[in-house]
Coordinates of C-alpha atoms and ligand atoms in Angstrom, one line a residue:
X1 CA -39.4 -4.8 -86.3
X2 CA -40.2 -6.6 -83.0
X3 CA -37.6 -8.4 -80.6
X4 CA -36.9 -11.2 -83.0
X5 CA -34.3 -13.9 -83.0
X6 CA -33.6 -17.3 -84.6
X7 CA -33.8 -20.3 -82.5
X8 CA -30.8 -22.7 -83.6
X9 CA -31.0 -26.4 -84.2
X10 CA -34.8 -26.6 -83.8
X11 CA -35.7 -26.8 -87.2
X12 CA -35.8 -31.3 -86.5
X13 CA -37.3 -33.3 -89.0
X14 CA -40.1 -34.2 -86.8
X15 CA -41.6 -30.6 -86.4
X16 CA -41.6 -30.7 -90.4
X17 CA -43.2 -33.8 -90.6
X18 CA -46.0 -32.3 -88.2
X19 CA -45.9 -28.8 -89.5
X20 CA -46.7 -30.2 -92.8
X21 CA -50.0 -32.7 -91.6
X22 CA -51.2 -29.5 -88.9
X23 CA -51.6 -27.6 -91.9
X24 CA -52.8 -29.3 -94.3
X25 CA -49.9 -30.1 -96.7
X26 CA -49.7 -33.9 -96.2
X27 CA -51.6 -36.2 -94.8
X28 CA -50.9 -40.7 -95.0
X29 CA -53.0 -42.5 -97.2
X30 CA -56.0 -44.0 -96.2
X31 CA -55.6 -43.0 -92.8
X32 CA -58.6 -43.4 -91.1
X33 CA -57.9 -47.2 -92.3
X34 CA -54.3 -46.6 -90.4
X35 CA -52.8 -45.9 -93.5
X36 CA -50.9 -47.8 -96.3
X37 CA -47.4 -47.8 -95.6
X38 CA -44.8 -45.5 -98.2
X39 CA -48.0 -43.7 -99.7
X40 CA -49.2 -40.3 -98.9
X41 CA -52.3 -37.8 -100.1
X42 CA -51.4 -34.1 -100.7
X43 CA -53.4 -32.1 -98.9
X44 CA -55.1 -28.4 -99.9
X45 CA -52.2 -26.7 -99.2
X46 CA -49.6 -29.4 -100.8
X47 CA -51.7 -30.0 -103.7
X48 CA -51.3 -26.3 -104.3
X49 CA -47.5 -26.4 -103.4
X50 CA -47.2 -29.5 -106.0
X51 CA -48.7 -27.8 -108.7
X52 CA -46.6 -24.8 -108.3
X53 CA -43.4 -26.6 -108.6
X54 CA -45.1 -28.7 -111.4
X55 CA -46.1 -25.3 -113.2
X56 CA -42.3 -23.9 -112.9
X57 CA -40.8 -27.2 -113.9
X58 CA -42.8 -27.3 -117.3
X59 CA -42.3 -22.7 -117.6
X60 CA -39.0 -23.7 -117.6
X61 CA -38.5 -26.9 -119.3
X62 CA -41.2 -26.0 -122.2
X63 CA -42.5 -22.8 -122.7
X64 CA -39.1 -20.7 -122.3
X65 CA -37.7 -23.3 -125.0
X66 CA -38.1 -23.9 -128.4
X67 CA -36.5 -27.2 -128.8
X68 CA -38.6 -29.2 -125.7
X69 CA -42.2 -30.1 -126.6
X70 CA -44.6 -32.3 -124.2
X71 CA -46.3 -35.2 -123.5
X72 CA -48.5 -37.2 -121.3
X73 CA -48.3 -40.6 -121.9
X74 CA -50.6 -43.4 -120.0
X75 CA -49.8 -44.8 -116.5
X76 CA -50.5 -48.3 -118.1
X77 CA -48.3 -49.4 -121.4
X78 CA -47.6 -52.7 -122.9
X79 CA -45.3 -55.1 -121.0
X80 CA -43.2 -55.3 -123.9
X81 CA -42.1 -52.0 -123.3
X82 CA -41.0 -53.2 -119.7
X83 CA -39.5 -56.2 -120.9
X84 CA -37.2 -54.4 -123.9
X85 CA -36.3 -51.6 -121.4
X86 CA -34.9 -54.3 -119.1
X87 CA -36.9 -53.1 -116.3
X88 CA -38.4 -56.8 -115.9
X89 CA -35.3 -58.6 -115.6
X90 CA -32.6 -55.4 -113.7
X91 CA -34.8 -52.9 -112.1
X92 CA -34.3 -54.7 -108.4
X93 CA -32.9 -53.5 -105.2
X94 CA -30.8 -55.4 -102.8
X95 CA -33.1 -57.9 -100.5
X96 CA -32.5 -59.5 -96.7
X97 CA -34.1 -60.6 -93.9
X98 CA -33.5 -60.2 -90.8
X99 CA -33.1 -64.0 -89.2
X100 CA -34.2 -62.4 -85.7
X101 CA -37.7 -60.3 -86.5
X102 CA -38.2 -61.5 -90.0
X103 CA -38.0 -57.6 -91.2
X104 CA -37.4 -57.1 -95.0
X105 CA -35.2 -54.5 -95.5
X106 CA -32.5 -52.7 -97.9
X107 CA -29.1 -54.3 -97.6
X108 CA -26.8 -51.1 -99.5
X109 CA -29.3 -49.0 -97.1
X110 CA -28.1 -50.6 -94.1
X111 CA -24.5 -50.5 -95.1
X112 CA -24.6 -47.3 -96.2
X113 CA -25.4 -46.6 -92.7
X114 CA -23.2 -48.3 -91.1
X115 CA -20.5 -46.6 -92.6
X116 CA -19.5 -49.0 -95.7
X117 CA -19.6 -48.2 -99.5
X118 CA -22.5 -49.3 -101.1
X119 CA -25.1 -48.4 -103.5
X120 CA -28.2 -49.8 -105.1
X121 CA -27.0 -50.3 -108.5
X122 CA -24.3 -53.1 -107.5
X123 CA -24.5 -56.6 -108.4
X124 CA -26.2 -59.0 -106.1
X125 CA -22.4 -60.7 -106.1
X126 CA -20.9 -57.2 -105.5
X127 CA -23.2 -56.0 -102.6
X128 CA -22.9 -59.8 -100.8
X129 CA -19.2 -59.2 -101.1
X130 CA -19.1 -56.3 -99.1
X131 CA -21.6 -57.3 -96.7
X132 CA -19.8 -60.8 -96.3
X133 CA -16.5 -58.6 -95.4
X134 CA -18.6 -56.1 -92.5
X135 CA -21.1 -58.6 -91.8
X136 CA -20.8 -57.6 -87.6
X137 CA -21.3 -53.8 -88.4
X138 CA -24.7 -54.0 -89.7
X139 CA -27.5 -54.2 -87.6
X140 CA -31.4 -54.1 -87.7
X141 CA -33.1 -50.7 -87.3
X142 CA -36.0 -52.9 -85.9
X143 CA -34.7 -55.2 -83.3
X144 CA -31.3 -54.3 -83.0
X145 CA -29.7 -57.7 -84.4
X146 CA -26.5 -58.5 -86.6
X147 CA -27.6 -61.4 -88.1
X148 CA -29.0 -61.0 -92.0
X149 CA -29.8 -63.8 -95.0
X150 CA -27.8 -62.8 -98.3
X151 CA -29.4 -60.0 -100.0
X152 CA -31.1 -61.1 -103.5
X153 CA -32.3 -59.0 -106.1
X154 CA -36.0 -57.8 -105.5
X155 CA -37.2 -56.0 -108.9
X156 CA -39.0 -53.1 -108.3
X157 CA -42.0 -53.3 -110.8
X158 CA -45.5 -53.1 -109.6
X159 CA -48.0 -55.8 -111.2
X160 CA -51.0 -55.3 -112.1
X161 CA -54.3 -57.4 -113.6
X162 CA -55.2 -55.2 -115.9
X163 CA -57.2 -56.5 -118.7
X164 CA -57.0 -60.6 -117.6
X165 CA -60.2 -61.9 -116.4
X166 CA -58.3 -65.4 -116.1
X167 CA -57.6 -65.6 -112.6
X168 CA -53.9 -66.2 -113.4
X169 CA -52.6 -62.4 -113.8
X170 CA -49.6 -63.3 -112.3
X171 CA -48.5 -65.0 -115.7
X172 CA -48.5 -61.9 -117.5
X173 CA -49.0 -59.2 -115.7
X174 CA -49.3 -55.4 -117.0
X175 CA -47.2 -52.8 -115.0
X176 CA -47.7 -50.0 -113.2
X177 CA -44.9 -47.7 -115.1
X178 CA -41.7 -47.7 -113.2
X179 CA -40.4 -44.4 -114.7
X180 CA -42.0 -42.0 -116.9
X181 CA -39.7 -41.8 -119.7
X182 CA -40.6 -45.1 -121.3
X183 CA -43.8 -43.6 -122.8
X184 CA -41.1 -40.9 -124.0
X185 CA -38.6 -43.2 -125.7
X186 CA -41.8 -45.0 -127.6
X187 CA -43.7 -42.1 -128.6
X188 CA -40.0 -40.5 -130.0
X189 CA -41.4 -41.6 -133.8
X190 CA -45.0 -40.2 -133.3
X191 CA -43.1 -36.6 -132.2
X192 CA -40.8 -36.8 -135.1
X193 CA -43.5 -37.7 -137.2
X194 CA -46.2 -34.9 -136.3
X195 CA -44.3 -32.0 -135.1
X196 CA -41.5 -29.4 -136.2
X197 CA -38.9 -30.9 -133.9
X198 CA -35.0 -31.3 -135.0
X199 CA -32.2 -32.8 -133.4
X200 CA -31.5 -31.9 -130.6
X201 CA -34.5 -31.6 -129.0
X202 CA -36.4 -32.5 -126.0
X203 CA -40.1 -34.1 -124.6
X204 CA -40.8 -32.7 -121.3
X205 CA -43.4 -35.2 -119.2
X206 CA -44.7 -35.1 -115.8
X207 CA -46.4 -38.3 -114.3
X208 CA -47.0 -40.9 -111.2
X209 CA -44.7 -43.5 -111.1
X210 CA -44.8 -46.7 -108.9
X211 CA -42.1 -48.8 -107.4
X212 CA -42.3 -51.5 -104.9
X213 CA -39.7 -50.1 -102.6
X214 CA -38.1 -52.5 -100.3
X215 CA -38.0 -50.0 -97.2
X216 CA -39.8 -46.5 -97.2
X217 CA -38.9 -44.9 -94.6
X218 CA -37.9 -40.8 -94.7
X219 CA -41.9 -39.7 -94.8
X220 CA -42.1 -38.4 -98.6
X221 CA -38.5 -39.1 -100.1
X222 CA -39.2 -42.6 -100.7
X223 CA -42.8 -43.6 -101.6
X224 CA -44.2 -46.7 -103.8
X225 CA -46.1 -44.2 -105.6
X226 CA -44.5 -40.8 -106.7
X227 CA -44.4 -37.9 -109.1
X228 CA -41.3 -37.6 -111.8
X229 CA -40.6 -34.5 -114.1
X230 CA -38.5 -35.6 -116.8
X231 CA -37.3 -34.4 -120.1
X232 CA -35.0 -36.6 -122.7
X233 CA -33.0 -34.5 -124.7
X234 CA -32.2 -36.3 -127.9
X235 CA -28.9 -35.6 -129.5
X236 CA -26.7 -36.5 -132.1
X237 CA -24.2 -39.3 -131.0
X238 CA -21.2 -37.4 -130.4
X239 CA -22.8 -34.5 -129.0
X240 CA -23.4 -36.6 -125.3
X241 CA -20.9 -34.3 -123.3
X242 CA -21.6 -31.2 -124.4
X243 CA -25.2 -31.9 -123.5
X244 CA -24.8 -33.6 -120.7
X245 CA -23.3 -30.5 -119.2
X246 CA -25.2 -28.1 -120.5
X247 CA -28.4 -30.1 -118.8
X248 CA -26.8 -30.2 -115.5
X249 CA -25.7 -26.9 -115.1
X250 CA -29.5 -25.9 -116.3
X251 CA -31.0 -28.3 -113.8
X252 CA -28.8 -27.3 -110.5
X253 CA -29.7 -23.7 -111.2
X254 CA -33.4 -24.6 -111.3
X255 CA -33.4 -25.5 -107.6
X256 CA -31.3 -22.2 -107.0
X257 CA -34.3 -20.4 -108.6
X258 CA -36.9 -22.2 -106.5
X259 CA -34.9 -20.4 -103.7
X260 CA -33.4 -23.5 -102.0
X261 CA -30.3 -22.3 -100.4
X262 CA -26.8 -23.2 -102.6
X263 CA -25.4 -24.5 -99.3
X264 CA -27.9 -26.8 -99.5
X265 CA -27.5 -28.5 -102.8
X266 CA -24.3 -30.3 -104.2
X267 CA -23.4 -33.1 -106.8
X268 CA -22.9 -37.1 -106.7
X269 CA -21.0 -38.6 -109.4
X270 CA -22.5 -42.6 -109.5
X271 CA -19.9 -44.7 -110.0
X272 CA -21.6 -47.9 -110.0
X273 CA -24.3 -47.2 -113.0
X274 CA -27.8 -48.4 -113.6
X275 CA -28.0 -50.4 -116.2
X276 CA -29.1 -47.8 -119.0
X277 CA -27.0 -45.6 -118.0
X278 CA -23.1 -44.3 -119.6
X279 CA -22.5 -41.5 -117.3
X280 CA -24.9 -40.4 -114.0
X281 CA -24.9 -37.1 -111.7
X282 CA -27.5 -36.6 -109.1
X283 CA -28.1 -33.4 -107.1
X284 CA -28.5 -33.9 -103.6
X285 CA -30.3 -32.0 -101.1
X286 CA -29.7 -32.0 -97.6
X287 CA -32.6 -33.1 -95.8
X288 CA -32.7 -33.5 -92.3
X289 CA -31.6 -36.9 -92.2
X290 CA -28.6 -35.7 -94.6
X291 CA -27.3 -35.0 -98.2
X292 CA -29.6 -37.3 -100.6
X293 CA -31.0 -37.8 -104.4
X294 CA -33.3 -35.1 -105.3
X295 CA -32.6 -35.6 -109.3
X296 CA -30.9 -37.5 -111.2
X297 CA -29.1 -36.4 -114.5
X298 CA -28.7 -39.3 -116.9
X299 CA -26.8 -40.2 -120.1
X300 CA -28.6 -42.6 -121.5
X301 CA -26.8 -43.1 -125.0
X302 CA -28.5 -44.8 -127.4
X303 CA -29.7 -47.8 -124.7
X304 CA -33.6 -47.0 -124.6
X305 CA -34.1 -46.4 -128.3
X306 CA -32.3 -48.8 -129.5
X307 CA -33.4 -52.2 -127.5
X308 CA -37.3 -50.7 -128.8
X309 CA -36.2 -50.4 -132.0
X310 CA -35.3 -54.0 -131.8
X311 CA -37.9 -55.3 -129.6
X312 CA -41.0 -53.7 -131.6
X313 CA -39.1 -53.7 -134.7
X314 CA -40.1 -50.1 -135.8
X315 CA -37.2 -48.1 -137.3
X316 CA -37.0 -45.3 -134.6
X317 CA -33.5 -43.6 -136.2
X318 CA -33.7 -39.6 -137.1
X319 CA -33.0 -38.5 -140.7
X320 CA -31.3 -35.1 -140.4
X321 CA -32.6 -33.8 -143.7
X322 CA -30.0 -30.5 -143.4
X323 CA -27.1 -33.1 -143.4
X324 CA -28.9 -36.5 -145.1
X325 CA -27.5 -38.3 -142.1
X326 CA -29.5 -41.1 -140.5
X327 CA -28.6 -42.1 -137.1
X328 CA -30.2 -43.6 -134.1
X329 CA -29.9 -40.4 -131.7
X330 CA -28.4 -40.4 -128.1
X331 CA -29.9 -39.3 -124.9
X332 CA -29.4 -37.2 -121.9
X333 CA -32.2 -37.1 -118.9
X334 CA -33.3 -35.1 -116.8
X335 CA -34.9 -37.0 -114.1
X336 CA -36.5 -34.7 -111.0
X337 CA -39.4 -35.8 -108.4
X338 CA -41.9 -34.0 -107.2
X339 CA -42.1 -35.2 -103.8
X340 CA -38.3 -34.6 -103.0
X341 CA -38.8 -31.3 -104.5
X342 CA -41.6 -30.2 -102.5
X343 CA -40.0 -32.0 -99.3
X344 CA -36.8 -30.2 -100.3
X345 CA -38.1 -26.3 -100.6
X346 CA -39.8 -27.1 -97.5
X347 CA -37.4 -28.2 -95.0
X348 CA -35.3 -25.1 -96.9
X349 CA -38.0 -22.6 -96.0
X350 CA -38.7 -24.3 -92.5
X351 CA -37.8 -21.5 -89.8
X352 CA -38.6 -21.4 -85.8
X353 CA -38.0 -17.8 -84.4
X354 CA -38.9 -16.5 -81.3
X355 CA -40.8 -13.4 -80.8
X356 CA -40.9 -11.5 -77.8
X357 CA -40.6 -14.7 -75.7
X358 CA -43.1 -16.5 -78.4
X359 CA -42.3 -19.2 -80.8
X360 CA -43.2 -18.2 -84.6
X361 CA -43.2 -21.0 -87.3
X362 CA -42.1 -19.8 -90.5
X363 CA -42.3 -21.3 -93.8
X364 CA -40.2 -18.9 -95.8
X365 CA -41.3 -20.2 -99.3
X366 CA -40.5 -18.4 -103.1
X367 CA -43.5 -16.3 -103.7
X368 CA -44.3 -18.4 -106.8
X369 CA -44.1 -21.5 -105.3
X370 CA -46.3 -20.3 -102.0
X371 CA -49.5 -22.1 -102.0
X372 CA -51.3 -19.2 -100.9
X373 CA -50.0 -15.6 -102.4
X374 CA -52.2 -13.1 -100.7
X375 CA -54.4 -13.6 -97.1
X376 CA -57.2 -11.1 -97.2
X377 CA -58.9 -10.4 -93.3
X378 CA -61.0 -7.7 -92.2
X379 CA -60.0 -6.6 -89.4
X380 CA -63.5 -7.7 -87.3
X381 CA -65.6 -10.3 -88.5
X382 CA -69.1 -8.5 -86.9
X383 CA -68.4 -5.3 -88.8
X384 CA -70.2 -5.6 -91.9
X385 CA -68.7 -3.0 -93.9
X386 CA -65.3 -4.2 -92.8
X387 CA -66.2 -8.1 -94.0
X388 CA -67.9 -6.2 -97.3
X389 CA -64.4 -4.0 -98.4
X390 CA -62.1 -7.7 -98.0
X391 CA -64.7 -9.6 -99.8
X392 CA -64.8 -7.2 -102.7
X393 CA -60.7 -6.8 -102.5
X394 CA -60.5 -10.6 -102.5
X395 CA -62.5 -11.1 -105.1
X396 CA -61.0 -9.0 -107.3
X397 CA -57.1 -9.9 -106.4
X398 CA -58.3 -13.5 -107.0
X399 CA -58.6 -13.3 -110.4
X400 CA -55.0 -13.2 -110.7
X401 CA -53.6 -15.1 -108.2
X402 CA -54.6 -17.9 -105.2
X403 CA -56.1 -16.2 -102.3
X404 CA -57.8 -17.1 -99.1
X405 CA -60.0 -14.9 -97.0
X406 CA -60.1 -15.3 -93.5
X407 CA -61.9 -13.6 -91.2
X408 CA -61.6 -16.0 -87.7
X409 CA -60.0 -14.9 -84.8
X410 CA -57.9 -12.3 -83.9
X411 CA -55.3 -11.2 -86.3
X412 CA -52.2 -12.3 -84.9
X413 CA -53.6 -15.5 -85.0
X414 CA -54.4 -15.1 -88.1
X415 CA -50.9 -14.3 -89.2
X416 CA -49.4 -17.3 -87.1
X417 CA -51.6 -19.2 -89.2
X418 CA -50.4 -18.0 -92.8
X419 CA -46.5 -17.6 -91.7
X420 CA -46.8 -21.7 -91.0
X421 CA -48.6 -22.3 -94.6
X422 CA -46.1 -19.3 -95.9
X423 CA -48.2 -17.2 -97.4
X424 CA -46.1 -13.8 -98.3
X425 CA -48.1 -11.4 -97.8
X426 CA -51.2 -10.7 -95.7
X427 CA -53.5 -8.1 -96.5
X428 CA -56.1 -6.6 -93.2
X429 CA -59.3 -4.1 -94.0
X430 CA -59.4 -2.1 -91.0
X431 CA -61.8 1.8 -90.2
X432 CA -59.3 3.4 -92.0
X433 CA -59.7 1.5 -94.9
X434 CA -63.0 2.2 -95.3
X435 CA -62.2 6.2 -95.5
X436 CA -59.0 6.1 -97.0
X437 CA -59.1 3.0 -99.7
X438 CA -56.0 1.4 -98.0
X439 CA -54.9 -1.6 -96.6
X440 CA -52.6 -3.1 -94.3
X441 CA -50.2 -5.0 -96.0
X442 CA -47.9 -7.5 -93.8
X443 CA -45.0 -9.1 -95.1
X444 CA -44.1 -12.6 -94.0
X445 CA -40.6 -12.8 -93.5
X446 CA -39.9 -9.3 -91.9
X447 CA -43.1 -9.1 -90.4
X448 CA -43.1 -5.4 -91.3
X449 CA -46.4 -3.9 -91.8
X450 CA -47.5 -0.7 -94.2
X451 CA -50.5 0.8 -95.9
X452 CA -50.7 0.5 -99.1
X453 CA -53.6 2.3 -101.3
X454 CA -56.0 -0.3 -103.4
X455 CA -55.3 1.5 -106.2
X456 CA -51.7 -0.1 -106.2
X457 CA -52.4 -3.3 -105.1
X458 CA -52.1 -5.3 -108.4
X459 CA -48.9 -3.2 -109.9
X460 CA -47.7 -4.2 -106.2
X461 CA -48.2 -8.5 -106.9
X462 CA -47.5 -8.3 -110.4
X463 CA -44.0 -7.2 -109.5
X464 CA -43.6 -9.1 -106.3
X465 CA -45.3 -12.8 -107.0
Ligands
GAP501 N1 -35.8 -42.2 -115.5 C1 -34.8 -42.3 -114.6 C2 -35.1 -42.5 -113.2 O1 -36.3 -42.8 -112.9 P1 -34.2 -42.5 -110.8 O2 -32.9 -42.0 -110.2 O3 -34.6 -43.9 -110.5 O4 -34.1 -42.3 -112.3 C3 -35.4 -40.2 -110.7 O5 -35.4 -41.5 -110.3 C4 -36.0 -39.3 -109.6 O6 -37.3 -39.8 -109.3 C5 -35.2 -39.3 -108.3 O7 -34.1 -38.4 -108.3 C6 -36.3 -38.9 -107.3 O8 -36.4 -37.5 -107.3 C7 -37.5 -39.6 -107.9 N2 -37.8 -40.9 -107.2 C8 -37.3 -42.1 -107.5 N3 -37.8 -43.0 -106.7 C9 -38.6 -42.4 -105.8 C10 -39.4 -42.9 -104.7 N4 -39.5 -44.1 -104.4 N5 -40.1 -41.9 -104.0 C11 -40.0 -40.6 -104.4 N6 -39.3 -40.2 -105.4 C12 -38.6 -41.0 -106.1

C-alpha cells in the first residue's frame, strides 16, 4: 500500500454537504430558480443510494419475514382521516418571532441550544414556562437578539386544493399526508380481509411525507418534504412490551448492518410523548452537528385504530379464530426516514486521507448500499481493442449489478473520481488483458490492486456485493 494516513478532524459538515452536490448525490430544489427552501432533488448518484437503502429496508422488513406484508397507500387521503388521527388539531411545533428581524423560528430548538430541557412534544404552557424562566439565554441564530413573542402552536400539516374548484380551499382543505402510517392504520380491515395475515403481524410501507417545518435547517435531516419507511406491527393488547423490544433491538441492528459504525448510534428515551404515543425510543445518529433522531420506535396502543374505528364507524377489531377472542389490537412502530438514513451512512462513510502528500476523498460505503458496484475503464480511450474488451466486460457484469463505464482521463483520476461516489471496486482493461483475459481489479478502501482472470469475475461480486 502507498504512504497513507488519515487526516483528523477534517471530515466537517460542510465538505459533506459539497461532496455530496460535486458528485451528484444532492442537489436543492429548483435551483436554477434559487431554490425552495427545506426541499432537495436526489441526484443520479443519491437516487441510486436511496433506493438501495429503500431495497434493504423492505429485504429486511418483508421478504425475510413471514408475518410483515406491504402496502402503498396514496399521498392524498380523506381529511377525516387527519382529523380522527388528531393530526389537525395536535400535530404543531412550538412558534416565535423574533421582535428584532421578524424570523420565525423553533422555540424547543433554540432552547435546546442554549442549553435548557426542551422538546417538541411539550405543551404550548409547558414550553412558555421554560422559556419564561431562561428568557436571557436564548438568542436569534439570525440577528443575534434575546428578545422573542410566546411561542404558539404551529400545526405541521400541509394544505392542499385538491378537488375544490371554489376558490375557498382554505375551508376544507385536503392534506398532504403527514406520516405514512395513516393509510396503514385504515387499510388494517382490507389486509385482514384479503390476506393470510394473523396476529401479530406487520404492513411494511415506504412513502413521501410532507410537513410544514417551522425551521429547516441541517441540509437533509429536516425537509418539508421527506421519505418514511415504516412498519406497524399489530399485537395483541398485552403483548406491547415484548414487542416493543423485540422491534427495537431489530431496528438498531439494521443500522449496524448498513455498516454505520456502533459508536455512532445510541438510544433516546422521550419522556414527553406525542400524543399517540404510550412509550417512545428513538435511535440517534451522530451527525456532524451532534447526536439526533434518525428513527423513531413507537408504541402506539390501541390510539390509531381505535379513534378510526369511531370516527368512520367501521368495526376494525381482529377475531382470533384459534382463541375466538375479539379485540381491538395494539401497535408498535417502526418509524425510519430515508433522508437521515442516507445523510447518516454518509457522513459514516465520509473519510479524507492523505496520500503521498495528496488529499483522497473517500466514501467508504457497504457494498450493497454503494450507488455504483463496479467501474469498468480501459486503460486508453484511443485503443480500440482496449475500449472493445471493457465494453463487452461491462456489458456483461451489468446484468447483475449497477455499473458505469468510464473511459476519460487518466486513471488515477478516474479512481479519485469513484473513491468520492464510493464505488468498491474498480475494474481497468489494460495490453495484458487482451492476451491473458484479466483484469485489474482495485479495491476502494485499501487501494490495493490485483489481476484477477474474467473467468472469476462474477463468483468474485456474487460473494463480495
Ligand atoms: N409515524 C410516526 C412518525 O412519523 P416521527 O418521529 O415524526 O414519527 C419518524 O418521524 C421519522 O421520520 C424520523 O425519525 C425521521 O427519520 C423522519 N422525519 C420526520 N420528520 C422529518 C423531516 N422534516 N425531514 C426528514 N425526515 C423526517
Amino acid at each position: 500500500m502507498k504512504n497513507k494516513k488519515n487526516i483528523e478532524d477534517t471530515s466537517g459538515f460542510d465538505n459533506i454537504v459539497s461532496l455530496t452536490k460535486r458528485r451528484g448525490f444532492i442537489f436543492a430544489s429548483s435551483e436554477i430558480y434559487d431554490g425552495l427552501a427545506a426541499v432537495y432533488d436526489l441526484g443520479p448518484y443519491g437516487v441510486e443510494l436511496a433506493n438501495n437503502i429503500k431495497k434493504e429496508w423492505w429485504r429486511v422488513m418483508t421478504q425475510l419475514r413471514d408475518d410483515i406484508v406491504g402496502l402503498d397507500a396514496a399521498i392524498f387521503m380523506s381529511p377525516k382521516v387527519w382529523e380522527a388521527s388528531g393530526h389537525v388539531k395536535g400535530f404543531s411545533d412550538p412558534l416565535t418571532e423574533c421582535r428584532k428581524c421578524h424570523s420565525r423560528l423553533r422555540l424547543d430548538t433554540l432552547l435546546e441550544e442554549a442549553g435548557v430541557f426542551a422538546d417538541e412534544k411539550m405543551s404550548e404552557e409547558e414550553i412558555n414556562e421554560i422559556f419564561s424562566k431562561n428568557k436571557e439565554k436564548v438568542v436569534c441564530p439570525i440577528c443575534g437578539a434575546t428578545d422573542f413573542t410566546p411561542a404558539k402552536n404551529f400545526n405541521l400539516l400541509v394544505q392542499s386544493n385538491l378537488g375544490n374548484f371554489t376558490g375557498d380551499w382554505q375551508k376544507e382543505p385536503v392534506y398532504l399526508r403527514g406520516e405514512t402510517c395513516q393509510g396503514i392504520y385504515v387499510n388494517f380491515k382490507n389486509v385482514v380481509d384479503t390476506t393470510r395475515v394473523k396476529i401479530p403481524f406487520g404492513i411494511a410501507q415506504i412513502g413521501k411525507a410532507f410537513r410544514n417545518e417551522i425551521t429547516a435547517r441541517q441540509f437533509i435531516f429536516r425537509t418539508r418534504e421527506f421519505e418514511q419507511m415504516e412498519m406497524q406491527y399489530f399485537v395483541k393488547p398485552g403483548d406491547d412490551k415484548k414487542y416493543f423490544d423485540f422491534w427495537r433491538e431489530a431496528r438498531f441492528q439494521f443500522y449496524l448492518d448498513l455498516g454505520i459504525k456502533s459508536e455512532n448510534l445510541r438510544w433516546h428515551e422521550h419522556e414527553n410523548l406525542v400524543f399517540y404515543a404510550q412509550a417512545a425510543f428513538d435511535i440517534e445518529y451522530n451527525y456532524p452537528f451532534g447526536f439526533k433522531e434518525l428513527e423513531g420506535i413507537h408504541a402506539r396502543g390501541d390510539y390509531d385504530l381505535s379513534v378510526h374505528a369511531q370516527a368512520s364507524k367501521h368495526d376494525l377489531s381482529f377475531f382470533d379464530s384459534q382463541t375466538q377472542e375479539r379485540f381491538l389490537p395494539h401497535v408498535v412502530e417502526t418509524s425510519a426516514g430515508v433522508g437521515r438514513t442516507m445523510l447518516a451512512v454518509i457522513c459514516d462513510a465520509y473519510k479524507e486521507e492523505e496520500i503521498n502528500g495528496e488529499k483522497r476523498i473517500v466514501l467508504s460505503l457497504a457494498p450493497k448500499l454503494a450507488p455504483i458496484k463496479i467501474a469498468i475503464f480501459p486503460l486508453l480511450k484511443n485503443k480500440p481493442e482496449l475500449v472493445n474488451k471493457a465494453r463487452e466486460i461491462f456489458n456483461s457484469l451489468k446484468l447483475d449489478w449497477r455499473c458505469e463505464f468510464d473511459d476519460n482521463g487518466n486513471i488515477g483520476k478516474r479512481y479519485r473520481r469513484q473513491d468520492e461516489i464510493g464505488t468498491p471496486f474498480c475494474l481497468t482493461v489494460d495490453f495484458d488483458s487482451l492476451d491473458n483475459d484479466d483484469v485489474t481489479i482495485r479495491f476502494r478502501d485499501s487501494m490495493e490492486q490485483k489481476r484477477i482472470p474474467l473467468r472469476e469475475l462474477k463468483n468474485f461480486f456474487q460473494n463480495n456485493i
